[in-house]
Coordinates of C-alpha atoms and ligand atoms in Angstrom, one line a residue:
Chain A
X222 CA 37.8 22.2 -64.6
X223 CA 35.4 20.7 -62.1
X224 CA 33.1 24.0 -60.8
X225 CA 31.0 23.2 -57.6
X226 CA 29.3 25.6 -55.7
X227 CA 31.2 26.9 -52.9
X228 CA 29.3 28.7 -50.4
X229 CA 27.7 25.4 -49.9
X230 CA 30.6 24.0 -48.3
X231 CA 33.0 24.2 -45.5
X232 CA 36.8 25.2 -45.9
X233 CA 38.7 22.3 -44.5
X234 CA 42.5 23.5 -45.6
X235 CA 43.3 27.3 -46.1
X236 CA 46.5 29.4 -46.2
X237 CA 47.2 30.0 -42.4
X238 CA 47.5 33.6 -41.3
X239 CA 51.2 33.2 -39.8
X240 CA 52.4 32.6 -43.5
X241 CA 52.3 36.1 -45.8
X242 CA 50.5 35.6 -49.1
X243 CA 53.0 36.1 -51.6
X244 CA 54.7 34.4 -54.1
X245 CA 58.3 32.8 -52.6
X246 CA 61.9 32.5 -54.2
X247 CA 61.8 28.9 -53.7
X248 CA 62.4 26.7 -56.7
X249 CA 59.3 24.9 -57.4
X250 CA 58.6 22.1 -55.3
X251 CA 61.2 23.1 -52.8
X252 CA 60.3 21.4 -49.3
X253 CA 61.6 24.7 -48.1
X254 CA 57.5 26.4 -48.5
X255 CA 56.2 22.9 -46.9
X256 CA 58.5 23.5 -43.9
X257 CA 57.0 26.9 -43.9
X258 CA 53.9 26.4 -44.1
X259 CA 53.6 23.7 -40.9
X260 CA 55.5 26.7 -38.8
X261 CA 52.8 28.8 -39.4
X262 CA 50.1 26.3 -39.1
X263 CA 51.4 25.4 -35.5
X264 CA 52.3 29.4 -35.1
X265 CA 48.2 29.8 -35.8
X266 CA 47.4 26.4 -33.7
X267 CA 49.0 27.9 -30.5
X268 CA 48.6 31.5 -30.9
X269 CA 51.9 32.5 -30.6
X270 CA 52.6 34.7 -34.0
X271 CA 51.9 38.2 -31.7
X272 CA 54.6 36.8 -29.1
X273 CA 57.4 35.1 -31.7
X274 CA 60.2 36.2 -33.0
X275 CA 62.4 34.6 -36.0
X276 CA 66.1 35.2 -36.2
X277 CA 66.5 33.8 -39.5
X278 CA 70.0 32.6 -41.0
X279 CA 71.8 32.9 -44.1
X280 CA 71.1 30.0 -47.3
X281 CA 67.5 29.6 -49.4
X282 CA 66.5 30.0 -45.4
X283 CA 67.3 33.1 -44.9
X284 CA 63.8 34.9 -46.3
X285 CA 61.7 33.1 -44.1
X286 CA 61.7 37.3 -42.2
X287 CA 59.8 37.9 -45.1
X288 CA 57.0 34.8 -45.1
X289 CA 56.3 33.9 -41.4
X290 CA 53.8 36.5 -40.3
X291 CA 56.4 37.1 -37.1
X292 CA 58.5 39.5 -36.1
X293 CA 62.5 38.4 -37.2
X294 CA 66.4 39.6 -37.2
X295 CA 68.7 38.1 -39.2
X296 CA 71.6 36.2 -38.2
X297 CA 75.0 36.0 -39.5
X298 CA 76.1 32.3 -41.2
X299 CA 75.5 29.9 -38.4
X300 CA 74.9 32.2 -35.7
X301 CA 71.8 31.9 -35.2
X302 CA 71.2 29.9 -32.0
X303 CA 73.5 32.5 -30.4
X304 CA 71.5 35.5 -31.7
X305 CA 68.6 33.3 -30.8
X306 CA 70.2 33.3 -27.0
X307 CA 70.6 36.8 -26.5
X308 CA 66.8 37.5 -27.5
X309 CA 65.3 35.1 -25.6
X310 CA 67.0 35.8 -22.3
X311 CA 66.0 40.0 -23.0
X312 CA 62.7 38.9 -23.8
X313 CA 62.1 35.3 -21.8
X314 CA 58.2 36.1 -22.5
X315 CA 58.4 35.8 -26.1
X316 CA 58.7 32.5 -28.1
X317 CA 62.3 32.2 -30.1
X318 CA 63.1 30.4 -32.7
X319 CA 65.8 29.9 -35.3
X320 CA 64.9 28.8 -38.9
X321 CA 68.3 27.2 -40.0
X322 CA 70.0 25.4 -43.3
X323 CA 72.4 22.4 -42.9
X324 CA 75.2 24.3 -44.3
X325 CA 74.2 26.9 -41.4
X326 CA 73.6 24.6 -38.2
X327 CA 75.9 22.0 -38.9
X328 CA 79.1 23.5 -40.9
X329 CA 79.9 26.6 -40.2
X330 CA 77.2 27.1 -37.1
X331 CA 78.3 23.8 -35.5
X332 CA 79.8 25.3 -32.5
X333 CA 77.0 27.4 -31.8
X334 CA 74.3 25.2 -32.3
X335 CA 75.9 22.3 -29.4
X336 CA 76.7 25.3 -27.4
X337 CA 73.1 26.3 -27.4
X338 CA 72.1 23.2 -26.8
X339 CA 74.4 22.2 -24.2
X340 CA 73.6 25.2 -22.2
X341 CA 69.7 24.1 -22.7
X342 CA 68.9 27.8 -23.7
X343 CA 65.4 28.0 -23.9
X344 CA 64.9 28.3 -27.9
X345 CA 63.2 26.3 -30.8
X346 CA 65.3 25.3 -34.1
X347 CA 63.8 24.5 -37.2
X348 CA 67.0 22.3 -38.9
X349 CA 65.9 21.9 -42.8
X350 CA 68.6 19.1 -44.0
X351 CA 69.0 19.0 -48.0
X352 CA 72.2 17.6 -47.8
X353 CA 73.8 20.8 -49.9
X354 CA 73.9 24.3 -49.6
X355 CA 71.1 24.8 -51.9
X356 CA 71.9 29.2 -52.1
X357 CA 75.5 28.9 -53.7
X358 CA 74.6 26.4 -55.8
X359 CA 74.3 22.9 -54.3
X360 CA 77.8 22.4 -52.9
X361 CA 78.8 20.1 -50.7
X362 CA 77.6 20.0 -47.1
X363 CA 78.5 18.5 -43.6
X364 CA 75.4 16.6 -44.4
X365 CA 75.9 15.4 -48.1
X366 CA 75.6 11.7 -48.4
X367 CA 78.6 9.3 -48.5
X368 CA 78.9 9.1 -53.0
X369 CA 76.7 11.8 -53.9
X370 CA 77.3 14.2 -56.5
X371 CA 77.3 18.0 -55.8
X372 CA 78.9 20.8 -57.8
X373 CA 82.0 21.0 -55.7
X374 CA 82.1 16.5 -55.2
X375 CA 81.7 15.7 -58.7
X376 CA 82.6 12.6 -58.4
X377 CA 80.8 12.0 -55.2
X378 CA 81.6 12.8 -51.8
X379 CA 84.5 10.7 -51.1
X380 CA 84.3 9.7 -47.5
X381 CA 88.0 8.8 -47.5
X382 CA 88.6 12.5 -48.2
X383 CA 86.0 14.3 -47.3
X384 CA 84.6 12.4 -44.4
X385 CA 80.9 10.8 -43.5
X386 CA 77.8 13.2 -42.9
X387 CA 77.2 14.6 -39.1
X388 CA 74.4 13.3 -37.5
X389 CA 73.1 16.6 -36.2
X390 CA 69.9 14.9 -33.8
X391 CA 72.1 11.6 -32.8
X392 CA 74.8 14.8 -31.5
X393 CA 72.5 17.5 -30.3
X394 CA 70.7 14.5 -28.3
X395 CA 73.6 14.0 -26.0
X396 CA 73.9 17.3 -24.6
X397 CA 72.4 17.6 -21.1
X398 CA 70.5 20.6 -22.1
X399 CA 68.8 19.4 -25.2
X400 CA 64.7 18.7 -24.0
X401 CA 63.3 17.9 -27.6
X402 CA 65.3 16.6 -30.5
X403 CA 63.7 14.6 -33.1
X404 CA 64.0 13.9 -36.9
X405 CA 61.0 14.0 -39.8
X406 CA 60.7 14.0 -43.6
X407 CA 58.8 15.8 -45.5
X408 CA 58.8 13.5 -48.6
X409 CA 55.2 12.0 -48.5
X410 CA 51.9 13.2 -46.8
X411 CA 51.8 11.1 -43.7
X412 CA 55.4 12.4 -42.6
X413 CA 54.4 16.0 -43.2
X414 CA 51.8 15.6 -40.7
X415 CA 54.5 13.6 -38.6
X416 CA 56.6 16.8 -39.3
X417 CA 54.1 19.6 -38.1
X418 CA 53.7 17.2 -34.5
X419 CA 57.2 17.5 -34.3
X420 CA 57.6 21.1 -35.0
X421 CA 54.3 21.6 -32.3
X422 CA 55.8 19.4 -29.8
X423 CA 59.2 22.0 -30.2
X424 CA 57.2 24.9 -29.6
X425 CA 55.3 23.3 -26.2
X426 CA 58.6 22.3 -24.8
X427 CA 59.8 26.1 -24.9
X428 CA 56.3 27.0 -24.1
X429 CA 56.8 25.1 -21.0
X430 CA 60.7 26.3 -20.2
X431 CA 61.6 23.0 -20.8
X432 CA 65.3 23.9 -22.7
X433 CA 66.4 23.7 -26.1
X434 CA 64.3 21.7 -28.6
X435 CA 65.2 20.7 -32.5
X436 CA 63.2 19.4 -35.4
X437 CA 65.7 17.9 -37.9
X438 CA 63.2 18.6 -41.4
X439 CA 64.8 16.1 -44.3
X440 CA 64.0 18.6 -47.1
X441 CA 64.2 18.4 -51.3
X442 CA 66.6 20.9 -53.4
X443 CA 65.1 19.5 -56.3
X444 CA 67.2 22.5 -58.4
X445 CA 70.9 21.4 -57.2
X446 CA 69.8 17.7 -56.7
X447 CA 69.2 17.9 -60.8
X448 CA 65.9 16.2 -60.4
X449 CA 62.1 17.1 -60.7
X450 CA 60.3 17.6 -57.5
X451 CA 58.4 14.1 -57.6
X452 CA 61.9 12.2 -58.4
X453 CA 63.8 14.5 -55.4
X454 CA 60.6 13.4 -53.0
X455 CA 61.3 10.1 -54.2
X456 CA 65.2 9.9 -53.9
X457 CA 64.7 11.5 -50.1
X458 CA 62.9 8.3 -49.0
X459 CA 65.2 6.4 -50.7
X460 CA 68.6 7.4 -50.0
X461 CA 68.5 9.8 -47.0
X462 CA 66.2 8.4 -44.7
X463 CA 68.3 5.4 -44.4
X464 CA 71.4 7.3 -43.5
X465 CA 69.2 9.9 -41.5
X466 CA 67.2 7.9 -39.1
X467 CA 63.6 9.2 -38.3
X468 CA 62.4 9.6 -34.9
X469 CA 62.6 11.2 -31.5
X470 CA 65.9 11.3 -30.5
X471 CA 65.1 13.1 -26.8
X472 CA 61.8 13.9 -25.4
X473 CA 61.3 15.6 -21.8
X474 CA 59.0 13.5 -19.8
X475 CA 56.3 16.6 -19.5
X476 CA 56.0 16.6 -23.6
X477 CA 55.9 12.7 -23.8
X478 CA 52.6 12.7 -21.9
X479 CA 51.4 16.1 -24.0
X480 CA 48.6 14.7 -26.6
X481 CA 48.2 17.3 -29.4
Chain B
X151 CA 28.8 8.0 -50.0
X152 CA 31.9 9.8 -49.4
X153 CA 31.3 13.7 -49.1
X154 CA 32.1 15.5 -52.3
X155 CA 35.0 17.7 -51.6
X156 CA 36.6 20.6 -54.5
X157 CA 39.9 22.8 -54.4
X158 CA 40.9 26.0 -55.4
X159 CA 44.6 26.5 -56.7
X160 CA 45.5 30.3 -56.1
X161 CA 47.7 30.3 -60.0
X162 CA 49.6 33.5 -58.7
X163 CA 51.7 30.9 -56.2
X164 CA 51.4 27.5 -57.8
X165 CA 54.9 26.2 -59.5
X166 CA 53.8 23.4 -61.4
X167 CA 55.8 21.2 -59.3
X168 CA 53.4 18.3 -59.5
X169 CA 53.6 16.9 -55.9
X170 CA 49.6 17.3 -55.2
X171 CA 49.5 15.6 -58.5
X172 CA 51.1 12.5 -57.3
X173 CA 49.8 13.4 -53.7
X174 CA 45.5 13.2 -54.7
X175 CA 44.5 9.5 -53.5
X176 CA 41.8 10.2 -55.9
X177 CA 44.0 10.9 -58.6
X178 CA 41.7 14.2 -60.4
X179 CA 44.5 16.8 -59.8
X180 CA 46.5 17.5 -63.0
X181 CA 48.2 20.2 -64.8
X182 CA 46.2 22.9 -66.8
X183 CA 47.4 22.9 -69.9
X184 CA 44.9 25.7 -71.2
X185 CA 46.6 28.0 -68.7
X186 CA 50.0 29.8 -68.3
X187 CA 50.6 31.7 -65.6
X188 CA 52.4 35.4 -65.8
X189 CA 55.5 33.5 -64.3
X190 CA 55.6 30.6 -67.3
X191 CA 53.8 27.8 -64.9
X192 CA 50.7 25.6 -66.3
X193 CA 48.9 25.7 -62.7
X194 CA 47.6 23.0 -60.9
X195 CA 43.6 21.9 -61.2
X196 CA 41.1 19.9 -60.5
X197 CA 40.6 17.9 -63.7
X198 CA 37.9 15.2 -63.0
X199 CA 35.1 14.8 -60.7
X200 CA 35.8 12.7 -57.5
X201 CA 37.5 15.0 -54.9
X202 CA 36.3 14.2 -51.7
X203 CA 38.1 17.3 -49.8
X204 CA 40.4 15.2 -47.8
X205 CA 43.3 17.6 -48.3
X206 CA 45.7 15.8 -49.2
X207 CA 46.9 18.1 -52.0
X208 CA 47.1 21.4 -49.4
X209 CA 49.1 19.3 -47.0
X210 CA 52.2 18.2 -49.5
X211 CA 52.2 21.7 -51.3
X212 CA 55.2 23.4 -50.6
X213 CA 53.2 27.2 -51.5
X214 CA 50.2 26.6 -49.9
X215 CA 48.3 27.5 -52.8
X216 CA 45.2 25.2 -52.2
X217 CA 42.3 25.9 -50.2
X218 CA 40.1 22.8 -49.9
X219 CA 36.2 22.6 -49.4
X220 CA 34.1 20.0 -48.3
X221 CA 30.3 19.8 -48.4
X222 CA 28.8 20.2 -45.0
X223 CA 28.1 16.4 -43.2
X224 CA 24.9 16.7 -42.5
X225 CA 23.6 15.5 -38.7
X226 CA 20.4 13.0 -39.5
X227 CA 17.3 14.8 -38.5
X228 CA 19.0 18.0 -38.5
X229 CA 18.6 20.5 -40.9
X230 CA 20.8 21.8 -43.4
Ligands
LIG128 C1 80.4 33.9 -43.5 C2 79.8 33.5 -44.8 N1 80.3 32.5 -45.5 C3 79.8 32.0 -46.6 C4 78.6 32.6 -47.1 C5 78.1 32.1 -48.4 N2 76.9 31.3 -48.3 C6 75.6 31.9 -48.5 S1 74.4 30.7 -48.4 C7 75.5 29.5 -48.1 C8 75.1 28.1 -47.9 C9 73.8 27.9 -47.2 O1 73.4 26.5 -47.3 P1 72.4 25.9 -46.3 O2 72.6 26.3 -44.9 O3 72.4 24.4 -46.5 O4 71.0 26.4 -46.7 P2 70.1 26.2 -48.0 O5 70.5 27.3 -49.0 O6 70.3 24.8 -48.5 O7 68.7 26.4 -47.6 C10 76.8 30.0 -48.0 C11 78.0 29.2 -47.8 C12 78.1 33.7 -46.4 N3 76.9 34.3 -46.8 N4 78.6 34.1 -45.2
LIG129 S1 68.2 26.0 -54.4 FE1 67.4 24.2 -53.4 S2 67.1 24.8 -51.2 FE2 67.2 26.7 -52.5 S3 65.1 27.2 -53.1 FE3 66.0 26.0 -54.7 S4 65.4 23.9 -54.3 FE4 65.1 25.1 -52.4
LIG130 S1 51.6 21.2 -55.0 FE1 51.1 23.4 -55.0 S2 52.6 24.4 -56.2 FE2 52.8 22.2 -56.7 S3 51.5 21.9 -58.5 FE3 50.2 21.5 -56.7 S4 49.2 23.5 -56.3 FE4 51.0 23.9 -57.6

């Protein structure tokens, strides 16, 4: 153990106040508490923790009502965006956003989520993409990758049967409503910084009344993927990233000129 | 000279997961073997001298369980 002493020195990195200090559920190494943490760094950035509210949905997702520091309901599976809709427009003061699984958004939430969207409701959606529905026990998703195993496609997902993966920001980025979709990873440290732009850039486009935004988070389930967290880091970059482009896939003109 | 830097690792929500591990540019983060934690985990550390308090570690940790320090850049002809 190297001891320096530490009123000497400045604190450059500390827990933000929008994320509660305690010890999560997550399976260690889950990219689950890193997409946590850059919400309430960008919650703390912009002030808006007093003014937010979470509707939070169901999967390894769902207790994010108990560590963002913000006020939350919870949704039923993949209704979110709609629960989302009906807060915002009671409350168009405060800042909405929706904390949301693939097996959520994209399977049994599709319909909402390119409803939302479509109608440009004025809401932020945090999309964590793990390719499985990490909760029940890492069973195939809309989002699992053409030949990978999971505990219900053993021998891989078989596109012939099963079908290929939907491209949630590709989809969400044709609707006329949509204002901010882009895509991130949160394998390495220079996409995690990527990441929290992204998820900032969300916020200021609802902070402005710009319509629906959407960061797409490519996330670890290190647990169902059957690998330690540096190998699932690893094997995101590898195999996900080329199937799920990164980038901005929409971007109002106001929040292409924002510098943050 | 690149500013001395040093973390703290809060061992009631580290998980052992190794990703500041592999994350340190510096490479003086391991596992403390010496320790485990009421929940089974050997918690991060800082093992070696060399941290410069870029933060690297804090930003890929999924429990935000590091604070990080730096020593104060001092202005020239200013004093501390
Ligand atoms: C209506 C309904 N159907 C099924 C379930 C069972 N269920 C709980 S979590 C979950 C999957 C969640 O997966 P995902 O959204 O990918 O989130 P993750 O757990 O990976 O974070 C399912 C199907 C449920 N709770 N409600
Ligand atoms: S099961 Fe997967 S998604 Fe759920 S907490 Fe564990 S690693 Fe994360
Ligand atoms: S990244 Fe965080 S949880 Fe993982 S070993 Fe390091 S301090 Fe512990």
């Amino acid at each position: 153990m190297v001891a320096m002493d530490l009123s000497e020195m400045e604190v450059v990195y500390q827990h933000p106040h929008a994320l509660v200090d305690m010890y999560t559920h997550f399976c260690p190494g889950c990219t689950h508490g890193v997409a946590h943490r850059l919400v309430a760094e960008v919650l703390d950035e912009m002030a808006l923790s007093e003014r937010t509210i979470g509707v939070a949905s169901v999967g390894c997702s769902v207790f994010s009502y108990n560590y963002l520091n913000i006020d939350f309901v919870q949704a039923p599976h993949g209704r979110a965006p709609a629960m989302a809709t009906g807060v915002k427009r009671v409350l168009p003061d405060h800042i909405v956003m929706t904390y949301q699984g693939d097996g959520d958004m994209i399977s049994i939430g599709a319909g909402e989520i390119v409803a939302a969207a479509g109608r440009g409701e004025n809401i932020t959606v945090i999309f964590i993409n793990n390719a499985n529905y990490g909760m029940t026990g890492g069973q195939m998703a809309p989002t699992t990758l053409p030949g990978m195993k999971t505990s219900s496609s053993p021998n891989g997902r078989d596109v012939e049967q099963a079908g290929y993966p939907i491209l949630a920001c590709e989809l969400l980025s044709t609707q006329q409503g949509a204002s901010y979709i882009a895509r991130r990873s949160l394998h390495d440290p220079k996409n995690i910084r990527m990441a929290k732009k992204a998820i900032r850039l969300a916020f200021e486009t609802q902070v402005r009344g710009l319509g629906f935004s959407m960061v797409e988070l490519l996330s670890t389930c290190p647990t169902n993927w059957h690998m330690t967290p540096v190998k699932a880091v690893k094997w995101l970059e590898e195999k996900m990233i080329p199937y799920y482009p990164l980038g901005d896939y929409k971007v109002h003109p106001t929040i292409s000129e924002l510098k943050v | 000279m690149p500013l001395k830097g040093t973390i703290v690792v809060n061992e009631n929500l580290c998980k052992a997961c190794e990703l500041c591990v592999v994350a340190c540019p510096q490479h003086v983060i391991s596992l403390n073997k010496e320790i485990i934690t009421p929940r089974g985990y050997h918690p991060a550390h800082l093992a070696e001298e060399g941290c410069t308090g870029c933060g690297t570690c804090a930003l890929v940790c999924p429990e935000a369980a590091i604070t990080v320090y730096r020593e104060k850049r001092l202005i020239q002809g200013q004093e501390a």
